PDB file of C-alpha atoms in Angstrom:
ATOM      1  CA  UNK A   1      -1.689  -1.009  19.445  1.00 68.00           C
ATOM      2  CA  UNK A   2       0.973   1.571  18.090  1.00 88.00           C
ATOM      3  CA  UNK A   3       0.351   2.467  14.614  1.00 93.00           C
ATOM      4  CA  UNK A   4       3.355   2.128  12.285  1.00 96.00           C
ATOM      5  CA  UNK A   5       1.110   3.938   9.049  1.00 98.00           C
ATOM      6  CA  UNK A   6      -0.931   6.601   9.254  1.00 98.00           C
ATOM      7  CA  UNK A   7      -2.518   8.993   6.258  1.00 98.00           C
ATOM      8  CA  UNK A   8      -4.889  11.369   6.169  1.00 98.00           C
ATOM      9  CA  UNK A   9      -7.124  12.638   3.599  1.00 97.00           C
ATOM     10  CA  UNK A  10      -4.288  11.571   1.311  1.00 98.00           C
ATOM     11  CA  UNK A  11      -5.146  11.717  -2.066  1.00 97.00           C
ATOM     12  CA  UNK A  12      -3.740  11.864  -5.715  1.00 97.00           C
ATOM     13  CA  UNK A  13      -5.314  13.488  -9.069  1.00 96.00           C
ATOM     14  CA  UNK A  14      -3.657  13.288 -12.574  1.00 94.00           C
ATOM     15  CA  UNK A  15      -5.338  16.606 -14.412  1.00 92.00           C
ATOM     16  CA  UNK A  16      -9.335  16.188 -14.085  1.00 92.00           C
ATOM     17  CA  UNK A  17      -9.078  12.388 -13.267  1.00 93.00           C
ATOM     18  CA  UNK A  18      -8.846  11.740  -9.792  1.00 93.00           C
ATOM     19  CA  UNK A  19      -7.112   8.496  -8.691  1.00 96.00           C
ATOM     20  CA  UNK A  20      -7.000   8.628  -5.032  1.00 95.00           C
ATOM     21  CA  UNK A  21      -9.498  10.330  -2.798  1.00 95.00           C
ATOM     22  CA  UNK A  22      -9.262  11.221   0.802  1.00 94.00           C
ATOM     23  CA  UNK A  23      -8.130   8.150   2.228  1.00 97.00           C
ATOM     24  CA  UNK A  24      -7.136   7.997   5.858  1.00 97.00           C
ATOM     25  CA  UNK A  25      -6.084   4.956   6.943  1.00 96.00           C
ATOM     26  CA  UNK A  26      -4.245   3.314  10.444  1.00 97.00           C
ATOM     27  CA  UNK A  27      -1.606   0.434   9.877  1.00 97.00           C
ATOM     28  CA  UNK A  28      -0.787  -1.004  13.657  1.00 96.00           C
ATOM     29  CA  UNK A  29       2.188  -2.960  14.675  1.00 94.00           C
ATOM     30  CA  UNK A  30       2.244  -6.594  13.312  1.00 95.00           C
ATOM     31  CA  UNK A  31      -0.952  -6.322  11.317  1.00 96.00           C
ATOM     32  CA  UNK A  32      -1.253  -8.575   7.991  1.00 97.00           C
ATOM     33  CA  UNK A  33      -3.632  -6.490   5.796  1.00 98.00           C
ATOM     34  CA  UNK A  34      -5.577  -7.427   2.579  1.00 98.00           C
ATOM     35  CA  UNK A  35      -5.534  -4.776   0.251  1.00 97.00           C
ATOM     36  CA  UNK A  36      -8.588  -5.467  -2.302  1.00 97.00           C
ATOM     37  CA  UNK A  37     -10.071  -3.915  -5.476  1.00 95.00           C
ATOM     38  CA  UNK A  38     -10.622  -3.852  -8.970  1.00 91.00           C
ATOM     39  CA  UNK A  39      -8.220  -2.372 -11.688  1.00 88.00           C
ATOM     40  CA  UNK A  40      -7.853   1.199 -11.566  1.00 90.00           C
ATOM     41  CA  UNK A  41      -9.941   1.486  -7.915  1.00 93.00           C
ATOM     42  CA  UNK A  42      -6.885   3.229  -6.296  1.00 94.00           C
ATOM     43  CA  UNK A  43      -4.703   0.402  -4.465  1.00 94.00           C
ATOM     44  CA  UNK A  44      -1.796   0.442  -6.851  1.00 92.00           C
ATOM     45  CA  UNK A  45      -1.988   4.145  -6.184  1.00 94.00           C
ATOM     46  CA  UNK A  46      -2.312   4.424  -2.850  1.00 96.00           C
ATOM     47  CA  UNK A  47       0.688   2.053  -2.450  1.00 95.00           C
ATOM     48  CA  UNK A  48       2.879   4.224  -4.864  1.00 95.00           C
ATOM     49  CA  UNK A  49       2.096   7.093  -2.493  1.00 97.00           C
ATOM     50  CA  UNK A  50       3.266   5.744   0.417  1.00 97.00           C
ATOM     51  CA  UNK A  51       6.469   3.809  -0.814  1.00 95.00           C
ATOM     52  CA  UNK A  52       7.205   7.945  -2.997  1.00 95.00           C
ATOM     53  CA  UNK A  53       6.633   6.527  -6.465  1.00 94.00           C
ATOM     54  CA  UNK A  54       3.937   9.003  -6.630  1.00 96.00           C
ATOM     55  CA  UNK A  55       3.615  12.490  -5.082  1.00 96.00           C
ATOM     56  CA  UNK A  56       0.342  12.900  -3.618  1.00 97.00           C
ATOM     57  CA  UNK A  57      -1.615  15.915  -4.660  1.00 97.00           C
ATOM     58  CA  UNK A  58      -3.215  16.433  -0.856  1.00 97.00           C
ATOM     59  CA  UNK A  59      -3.175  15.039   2.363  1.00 97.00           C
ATOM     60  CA  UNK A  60      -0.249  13.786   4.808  1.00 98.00           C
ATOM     61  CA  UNK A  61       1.823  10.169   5.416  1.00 98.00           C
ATOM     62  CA  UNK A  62       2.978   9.781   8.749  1.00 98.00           C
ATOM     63  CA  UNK A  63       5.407   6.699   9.791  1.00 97.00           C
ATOM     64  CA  UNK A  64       5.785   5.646  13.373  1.00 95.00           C
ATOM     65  CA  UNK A  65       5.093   9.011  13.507  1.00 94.00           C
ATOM     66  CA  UNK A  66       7.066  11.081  11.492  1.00 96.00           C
ATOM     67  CA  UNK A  67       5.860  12.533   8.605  1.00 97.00           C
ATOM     68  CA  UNK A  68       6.668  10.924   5.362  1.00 97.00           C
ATOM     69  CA  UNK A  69       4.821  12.901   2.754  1.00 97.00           C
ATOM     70  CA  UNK A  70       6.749  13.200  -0.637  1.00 94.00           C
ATOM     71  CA  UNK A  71       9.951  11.864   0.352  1.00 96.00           C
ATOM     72  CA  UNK A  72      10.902   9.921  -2.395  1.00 94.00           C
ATOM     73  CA  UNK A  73      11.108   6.206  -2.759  1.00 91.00           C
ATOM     74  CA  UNK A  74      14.975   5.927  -1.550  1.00 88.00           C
ATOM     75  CA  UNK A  75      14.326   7.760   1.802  1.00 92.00           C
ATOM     76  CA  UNK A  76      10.969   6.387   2.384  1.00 94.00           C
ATOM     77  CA  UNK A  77      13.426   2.375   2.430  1.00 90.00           C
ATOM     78  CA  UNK A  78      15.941   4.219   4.731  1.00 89.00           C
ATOM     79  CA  UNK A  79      13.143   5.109   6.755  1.00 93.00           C
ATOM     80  CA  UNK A  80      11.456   1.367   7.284  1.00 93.00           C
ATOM     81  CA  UNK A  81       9.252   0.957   4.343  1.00 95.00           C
ATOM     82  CA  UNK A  82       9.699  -1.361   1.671  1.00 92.00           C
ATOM     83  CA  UNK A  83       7.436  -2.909  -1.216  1.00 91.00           C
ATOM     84  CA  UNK A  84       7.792  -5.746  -3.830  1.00 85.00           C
ATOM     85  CA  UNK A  85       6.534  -5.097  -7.470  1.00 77.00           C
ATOM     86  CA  UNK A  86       3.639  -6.561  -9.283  1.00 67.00           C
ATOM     87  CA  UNK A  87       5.938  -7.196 -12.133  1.00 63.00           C
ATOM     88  CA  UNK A  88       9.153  -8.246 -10.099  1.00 69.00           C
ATOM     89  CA  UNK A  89      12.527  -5.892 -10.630  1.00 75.00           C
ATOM     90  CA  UNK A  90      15.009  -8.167 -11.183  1.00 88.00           C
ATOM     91  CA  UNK A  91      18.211  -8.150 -12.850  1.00 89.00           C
ATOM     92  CA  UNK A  92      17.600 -10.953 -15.021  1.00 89.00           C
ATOM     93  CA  UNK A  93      20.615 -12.046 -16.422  1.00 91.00           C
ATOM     94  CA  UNK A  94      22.681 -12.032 -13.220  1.00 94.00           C
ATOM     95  CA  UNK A  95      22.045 -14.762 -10.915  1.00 95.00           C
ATOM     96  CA  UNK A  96      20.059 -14.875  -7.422  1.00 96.00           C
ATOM     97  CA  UNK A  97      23.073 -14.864  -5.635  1.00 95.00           C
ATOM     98  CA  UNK A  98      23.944 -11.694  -7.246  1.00 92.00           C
ATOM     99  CA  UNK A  99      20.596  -9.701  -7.129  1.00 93.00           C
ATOM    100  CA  UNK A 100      20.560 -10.531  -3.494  1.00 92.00           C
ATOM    101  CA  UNK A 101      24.216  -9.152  -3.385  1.00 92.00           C
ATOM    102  CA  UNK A 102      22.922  -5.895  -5.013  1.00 89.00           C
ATOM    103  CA  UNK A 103      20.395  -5.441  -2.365  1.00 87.00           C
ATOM    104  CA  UNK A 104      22.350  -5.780   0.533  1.00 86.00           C
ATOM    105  CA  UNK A 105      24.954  -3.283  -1.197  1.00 81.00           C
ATOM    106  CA  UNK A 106      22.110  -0.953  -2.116  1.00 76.00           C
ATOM    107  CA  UNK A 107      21.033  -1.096   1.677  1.00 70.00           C
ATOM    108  CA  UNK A 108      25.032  -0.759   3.187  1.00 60.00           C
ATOM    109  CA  UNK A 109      26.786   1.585   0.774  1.00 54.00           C
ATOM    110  CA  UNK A 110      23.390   3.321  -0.363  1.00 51.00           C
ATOM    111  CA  UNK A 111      24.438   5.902  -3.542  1.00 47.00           C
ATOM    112  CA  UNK A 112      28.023   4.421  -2.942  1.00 42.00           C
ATOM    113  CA  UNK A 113      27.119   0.762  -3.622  1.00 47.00           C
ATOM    114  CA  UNK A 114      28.443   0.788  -7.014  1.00 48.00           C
ATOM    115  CA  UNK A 115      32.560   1.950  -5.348  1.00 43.00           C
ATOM    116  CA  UNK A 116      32.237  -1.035  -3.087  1.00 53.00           C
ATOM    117  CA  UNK A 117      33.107  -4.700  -3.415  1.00 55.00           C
ATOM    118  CA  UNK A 118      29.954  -7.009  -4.491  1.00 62.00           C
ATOM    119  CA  UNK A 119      31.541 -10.340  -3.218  1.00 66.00           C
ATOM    120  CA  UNK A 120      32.680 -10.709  -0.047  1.00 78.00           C
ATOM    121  CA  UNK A 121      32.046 -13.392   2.858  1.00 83.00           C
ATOM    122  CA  UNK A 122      30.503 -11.391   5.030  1.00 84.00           C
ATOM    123  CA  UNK A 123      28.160 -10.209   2.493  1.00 86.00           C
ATOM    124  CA  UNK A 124      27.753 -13.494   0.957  1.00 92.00           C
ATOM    125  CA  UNK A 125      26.914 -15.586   4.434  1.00 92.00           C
ATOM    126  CA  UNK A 126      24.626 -12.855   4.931  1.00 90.00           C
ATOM    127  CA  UNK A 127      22.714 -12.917   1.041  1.00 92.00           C
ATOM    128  CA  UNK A 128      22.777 -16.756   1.700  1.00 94.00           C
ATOM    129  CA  UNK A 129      20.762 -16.131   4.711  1.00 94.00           C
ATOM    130  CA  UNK A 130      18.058 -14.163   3.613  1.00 93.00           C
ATOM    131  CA  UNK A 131      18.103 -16.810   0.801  1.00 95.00           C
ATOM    132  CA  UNK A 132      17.193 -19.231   2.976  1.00 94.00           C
ATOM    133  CA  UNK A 133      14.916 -17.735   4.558  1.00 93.00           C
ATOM    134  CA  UNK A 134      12.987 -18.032   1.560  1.00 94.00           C
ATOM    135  CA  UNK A 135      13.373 -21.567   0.802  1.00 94.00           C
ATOM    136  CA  UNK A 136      15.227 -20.321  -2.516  1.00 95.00           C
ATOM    137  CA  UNK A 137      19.147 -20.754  -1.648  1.00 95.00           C
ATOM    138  CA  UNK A 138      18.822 -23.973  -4.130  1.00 96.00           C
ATOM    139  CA  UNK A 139      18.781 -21.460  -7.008  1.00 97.00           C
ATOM    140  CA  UNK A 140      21.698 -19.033  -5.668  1.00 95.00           C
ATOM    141  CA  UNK A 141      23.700 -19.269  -8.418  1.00 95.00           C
ATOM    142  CA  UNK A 142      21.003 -19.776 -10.901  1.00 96.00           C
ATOM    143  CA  UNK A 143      20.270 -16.888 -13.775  1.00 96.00           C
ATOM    144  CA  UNK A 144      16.983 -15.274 -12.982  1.00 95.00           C
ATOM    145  CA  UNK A 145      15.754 -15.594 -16.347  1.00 94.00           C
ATOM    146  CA  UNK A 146      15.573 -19.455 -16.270  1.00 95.00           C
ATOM    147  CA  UNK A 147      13.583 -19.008 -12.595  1.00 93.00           C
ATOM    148  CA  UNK A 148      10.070 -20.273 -12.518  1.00 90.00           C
ATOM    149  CA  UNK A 149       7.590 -17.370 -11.767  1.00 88.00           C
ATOM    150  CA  UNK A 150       7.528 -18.267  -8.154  1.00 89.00           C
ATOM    151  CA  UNK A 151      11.035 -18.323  -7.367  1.00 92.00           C
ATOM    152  CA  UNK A 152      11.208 -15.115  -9.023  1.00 91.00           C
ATOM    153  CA  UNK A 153       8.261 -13.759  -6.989  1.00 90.00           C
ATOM    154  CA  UNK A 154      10.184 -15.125  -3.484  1.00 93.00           C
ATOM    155  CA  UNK A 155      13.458 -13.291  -4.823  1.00 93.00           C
ATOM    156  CA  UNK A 156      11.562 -10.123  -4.915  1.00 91.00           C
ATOM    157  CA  UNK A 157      10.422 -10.065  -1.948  1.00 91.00           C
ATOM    158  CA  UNK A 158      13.309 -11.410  -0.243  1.00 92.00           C
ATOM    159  CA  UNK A 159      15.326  -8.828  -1.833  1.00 90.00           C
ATOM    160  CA  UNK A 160      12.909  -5.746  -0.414  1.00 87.00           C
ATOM    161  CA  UNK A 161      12.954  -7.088   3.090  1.00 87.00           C
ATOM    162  CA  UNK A 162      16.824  -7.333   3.340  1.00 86.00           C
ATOM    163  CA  UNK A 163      16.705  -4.378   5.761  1.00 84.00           C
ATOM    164  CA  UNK A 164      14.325  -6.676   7.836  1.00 88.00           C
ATOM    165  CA  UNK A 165      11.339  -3.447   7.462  1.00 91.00           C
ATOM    166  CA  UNK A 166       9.059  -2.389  10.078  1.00 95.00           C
ATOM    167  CA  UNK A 167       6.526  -2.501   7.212  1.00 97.00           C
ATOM    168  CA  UNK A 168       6.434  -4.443   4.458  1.00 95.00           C
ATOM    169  CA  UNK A 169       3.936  -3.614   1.160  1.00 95.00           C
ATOM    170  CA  UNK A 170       2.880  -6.185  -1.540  1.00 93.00           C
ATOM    171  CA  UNK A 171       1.522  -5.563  -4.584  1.00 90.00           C
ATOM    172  CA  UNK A 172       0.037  -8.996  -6.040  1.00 90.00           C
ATOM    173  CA  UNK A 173       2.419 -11.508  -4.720  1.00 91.00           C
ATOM    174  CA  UNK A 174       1.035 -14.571  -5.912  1.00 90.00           C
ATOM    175  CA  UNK A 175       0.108 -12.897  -9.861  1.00 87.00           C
ATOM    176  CA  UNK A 176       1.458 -14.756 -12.616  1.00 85.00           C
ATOM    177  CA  UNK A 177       2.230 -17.747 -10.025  1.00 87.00           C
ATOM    178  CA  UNK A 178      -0.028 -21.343 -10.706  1.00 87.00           C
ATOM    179  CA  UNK A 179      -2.650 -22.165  -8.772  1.00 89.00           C
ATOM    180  CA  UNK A 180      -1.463 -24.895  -7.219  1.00 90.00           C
ATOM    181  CA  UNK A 181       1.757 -22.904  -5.930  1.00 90.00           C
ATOM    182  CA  UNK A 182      -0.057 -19.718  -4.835  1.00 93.00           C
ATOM    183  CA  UNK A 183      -0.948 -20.934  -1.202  1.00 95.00           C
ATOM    184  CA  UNK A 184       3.003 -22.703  -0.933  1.00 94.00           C
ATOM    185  CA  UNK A 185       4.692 -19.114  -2.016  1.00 93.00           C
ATOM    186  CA  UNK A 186       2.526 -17.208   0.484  1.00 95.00           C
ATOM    187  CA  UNK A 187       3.116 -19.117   3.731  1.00 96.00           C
ATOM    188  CA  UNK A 188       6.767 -18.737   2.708  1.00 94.00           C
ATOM    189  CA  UNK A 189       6.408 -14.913   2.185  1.00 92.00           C
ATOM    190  CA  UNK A 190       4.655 -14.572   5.433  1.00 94.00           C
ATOM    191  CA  UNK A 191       6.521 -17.193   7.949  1.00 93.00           C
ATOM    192  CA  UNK A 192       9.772 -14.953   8.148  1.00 91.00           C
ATOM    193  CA  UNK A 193       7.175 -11.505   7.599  1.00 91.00           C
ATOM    194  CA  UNK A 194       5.682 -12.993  10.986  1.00 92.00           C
ATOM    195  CA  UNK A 195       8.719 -13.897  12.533  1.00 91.00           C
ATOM    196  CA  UNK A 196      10.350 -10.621  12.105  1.00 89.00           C
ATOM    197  CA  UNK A 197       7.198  -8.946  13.698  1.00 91.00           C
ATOM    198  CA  UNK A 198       6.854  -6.415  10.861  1.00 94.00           C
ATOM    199  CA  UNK A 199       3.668  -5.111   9.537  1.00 96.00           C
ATOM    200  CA  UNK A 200       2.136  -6.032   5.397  1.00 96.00           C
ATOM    201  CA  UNK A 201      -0.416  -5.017   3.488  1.00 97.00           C
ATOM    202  CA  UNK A 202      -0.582  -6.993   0.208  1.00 96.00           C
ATOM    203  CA  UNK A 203      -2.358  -6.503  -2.646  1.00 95.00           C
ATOM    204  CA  UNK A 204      -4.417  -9.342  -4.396  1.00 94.00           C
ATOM    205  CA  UNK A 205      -7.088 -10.107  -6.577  1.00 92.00           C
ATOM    206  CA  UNK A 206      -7.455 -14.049  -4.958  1.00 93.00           C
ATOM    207  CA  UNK A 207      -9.679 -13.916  -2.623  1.00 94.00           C
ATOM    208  CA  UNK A 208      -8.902 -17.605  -1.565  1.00 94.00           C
ATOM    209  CA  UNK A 209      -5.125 -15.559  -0.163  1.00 95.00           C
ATOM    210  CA  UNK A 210      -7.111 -12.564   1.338  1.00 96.00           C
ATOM    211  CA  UNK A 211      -9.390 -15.220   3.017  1.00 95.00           C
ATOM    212  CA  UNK A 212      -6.377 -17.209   4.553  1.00 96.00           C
ATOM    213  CA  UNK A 213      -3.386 -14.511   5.234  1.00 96.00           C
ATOM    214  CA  UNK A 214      -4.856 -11.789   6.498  1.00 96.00           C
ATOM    215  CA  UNK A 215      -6.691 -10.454   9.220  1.00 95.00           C
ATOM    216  CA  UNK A 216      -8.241  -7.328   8.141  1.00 97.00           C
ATOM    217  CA  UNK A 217      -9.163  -6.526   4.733  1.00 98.00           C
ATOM    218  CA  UNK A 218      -9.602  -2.892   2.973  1.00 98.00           C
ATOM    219  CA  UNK A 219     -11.498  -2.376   0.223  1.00 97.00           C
ATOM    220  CA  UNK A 220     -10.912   0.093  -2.342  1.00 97.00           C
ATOM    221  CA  UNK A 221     -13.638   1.534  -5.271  1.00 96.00           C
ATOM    222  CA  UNK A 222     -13.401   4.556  -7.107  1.00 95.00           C
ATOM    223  CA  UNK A 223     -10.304   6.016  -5.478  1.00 95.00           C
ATOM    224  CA  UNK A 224     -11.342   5.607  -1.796  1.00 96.00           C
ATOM    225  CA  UNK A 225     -12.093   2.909   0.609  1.00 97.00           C
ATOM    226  CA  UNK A 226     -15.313   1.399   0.324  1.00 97.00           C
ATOM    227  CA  UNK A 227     -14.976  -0.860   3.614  1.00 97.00           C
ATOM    228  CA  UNK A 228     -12.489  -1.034   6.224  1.00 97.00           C
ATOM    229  CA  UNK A 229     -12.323  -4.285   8.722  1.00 97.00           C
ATOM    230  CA  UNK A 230     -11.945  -7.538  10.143  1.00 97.00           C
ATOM    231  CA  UNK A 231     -11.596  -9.953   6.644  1.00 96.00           C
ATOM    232  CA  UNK A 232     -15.009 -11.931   7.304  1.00 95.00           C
ATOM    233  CA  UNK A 233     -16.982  -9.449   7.924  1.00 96.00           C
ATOM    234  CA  UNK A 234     -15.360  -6.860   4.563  1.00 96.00           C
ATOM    235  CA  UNK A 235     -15.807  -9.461   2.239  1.00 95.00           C
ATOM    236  CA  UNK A 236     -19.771 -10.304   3.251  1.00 94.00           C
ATOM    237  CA  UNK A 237     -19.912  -6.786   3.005  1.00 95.00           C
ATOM    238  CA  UNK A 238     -23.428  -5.954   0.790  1.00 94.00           C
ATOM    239  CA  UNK A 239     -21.191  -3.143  -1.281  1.00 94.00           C
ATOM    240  CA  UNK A 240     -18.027  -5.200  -0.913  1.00 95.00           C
ATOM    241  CA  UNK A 241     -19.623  -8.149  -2.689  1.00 94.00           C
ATOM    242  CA  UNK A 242     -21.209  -5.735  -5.261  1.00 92.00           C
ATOM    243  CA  UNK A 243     -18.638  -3.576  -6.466  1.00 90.00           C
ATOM    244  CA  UNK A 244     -15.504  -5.432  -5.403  1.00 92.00           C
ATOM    245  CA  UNK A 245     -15.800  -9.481  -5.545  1.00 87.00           C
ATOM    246  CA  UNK A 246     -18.543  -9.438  -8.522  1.00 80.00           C
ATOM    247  CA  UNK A 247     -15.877  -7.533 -10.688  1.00 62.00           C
ATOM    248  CA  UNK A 248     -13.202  -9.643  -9.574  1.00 61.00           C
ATOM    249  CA  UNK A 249     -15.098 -12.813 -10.600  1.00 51.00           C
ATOM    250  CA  UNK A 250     -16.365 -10.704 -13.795  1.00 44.00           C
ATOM    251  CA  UNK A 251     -12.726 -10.066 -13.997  1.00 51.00           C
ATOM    252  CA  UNK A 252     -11.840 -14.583 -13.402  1.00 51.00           C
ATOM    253  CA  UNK A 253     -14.476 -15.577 -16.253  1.00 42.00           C
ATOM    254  CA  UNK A 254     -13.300 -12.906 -18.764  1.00 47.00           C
ATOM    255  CA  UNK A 255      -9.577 -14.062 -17.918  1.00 48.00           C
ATOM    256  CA  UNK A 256     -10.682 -17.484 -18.188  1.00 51.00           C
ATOM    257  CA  UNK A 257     -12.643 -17.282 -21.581  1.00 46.00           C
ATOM    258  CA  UNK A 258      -9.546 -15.713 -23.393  1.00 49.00           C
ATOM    259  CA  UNK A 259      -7.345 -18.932 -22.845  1.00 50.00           C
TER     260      UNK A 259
END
């Protein structure tokens, strides 16, 4: 299996508190990867390395072997990386239509996008597509702000894998989404993810959606990786189940007392 991600020793400090510690890591071709943790063990970090939101303080990023390290976020796209947020980054009073519009001309015209043309049929048959895709075309000329989480959650995504990625990274794709829609939105995310053949790590705190989407799950605590494997056999983990999925159901009965 080719790798498509590589790091090594990668790690990021902020003054005396270190965030990110040596973590080497191997992403292959096609692999669907659950990213695990509490808050503050490193994922969102990690992630922000890779995709150039953050400068890492030490160690190296390679990508289908070429090295990656510190290019920042809009090279690291070019390149065949691309990431949905936690909190999605949409322009909320435009409609889908339009913020998938923006995308593609953010992809095309790059810098430029803003001297070219938003509408034209081309461009349109082709944001209609990728719409589609998604199940979401219904909404295309909708306003984001009067979206339902999900549907905002599938326009993220859909708008980061435009450029059809070799690797796609997700941080928390089914947060803020009802529990009874959380298992619908994923096998949309991942039936086009799968067709396409490209690689995802996504980050979650359900362990229900590690459990069904993924194959191999890493577990982050205290900046590093704590356990590195096939899903089953992370999450019965003895350390795993300590340090990781007790705080996350710590973290479900706290959440669940404050409503």
């Amino acid at each position: 299996m080719n790798a498509v991600l590589e790091t090594r020793a990668l790690s990021k400090s902020f003054g005396a508190v270190v965030a990110a510690a040596e973590i080497d890591l191997v992403v292959g071709e096609r692999e669907v990867i659950g990213v695990i943790g509490a808050n503050g063990a490193g994922k969102t970090t990690f992630i922000n390395m890779v995709t150039g939101y953050l400068r890492p303080s030490g160690g190296s990023i390679r990508f289908r072997g070429r090295d990656i390290t510190g290019l920042p976020p809009r090279q690291v796209v070019r390149a065949g990386i691309c990431r949905s947020f936690q909190v999605s980054q949409l322009f909320r009073e435009l409609t889908v239509l339009d913020n998938m519009l923006i995308a593609l001309g953010m992809l095309r015209e790059g810098a430029l996008s803003w001297l070219a043309p938003l509408h034209t049929r081309a461009r349109e048959d082709e944001a209609r597509k990728v719409l589609e895709r998604y199940t979401i075309e219904r909404y295309a000329d909708s306003r984001v702000a009067t979206l339902p989480q999900g549907v905002r959650k599938l326009l993220d995504i859909a708008m980061a894998t435009v450029s059809e990625p070799p690797l796609l990274l997700l941080d928390e794709p089914t947060s803020g989404v009802a529990a009874e829609e959380k298992f619908a939105l994923m096998d949309t995310v991942m039936a086009p993810v799968r067709a396409s053949g490209a690689a995802c790590l996504f980050v979650e705190h359900d362990m229900e959606i590690v459990e069904r989407y993924s194959a191999r799950v890493i577990a982050f605590y205290d900046g590093r990786i704590l356990a590195d494997g096939p899903t089953a056999e992370t999450l019965t983990d003895p350390e795993v189940r300590k340090y990781v999925i007790g705080a996350e159901l710590h973290r479900d009965r706290e959440a669940g007392c404050s409503k």
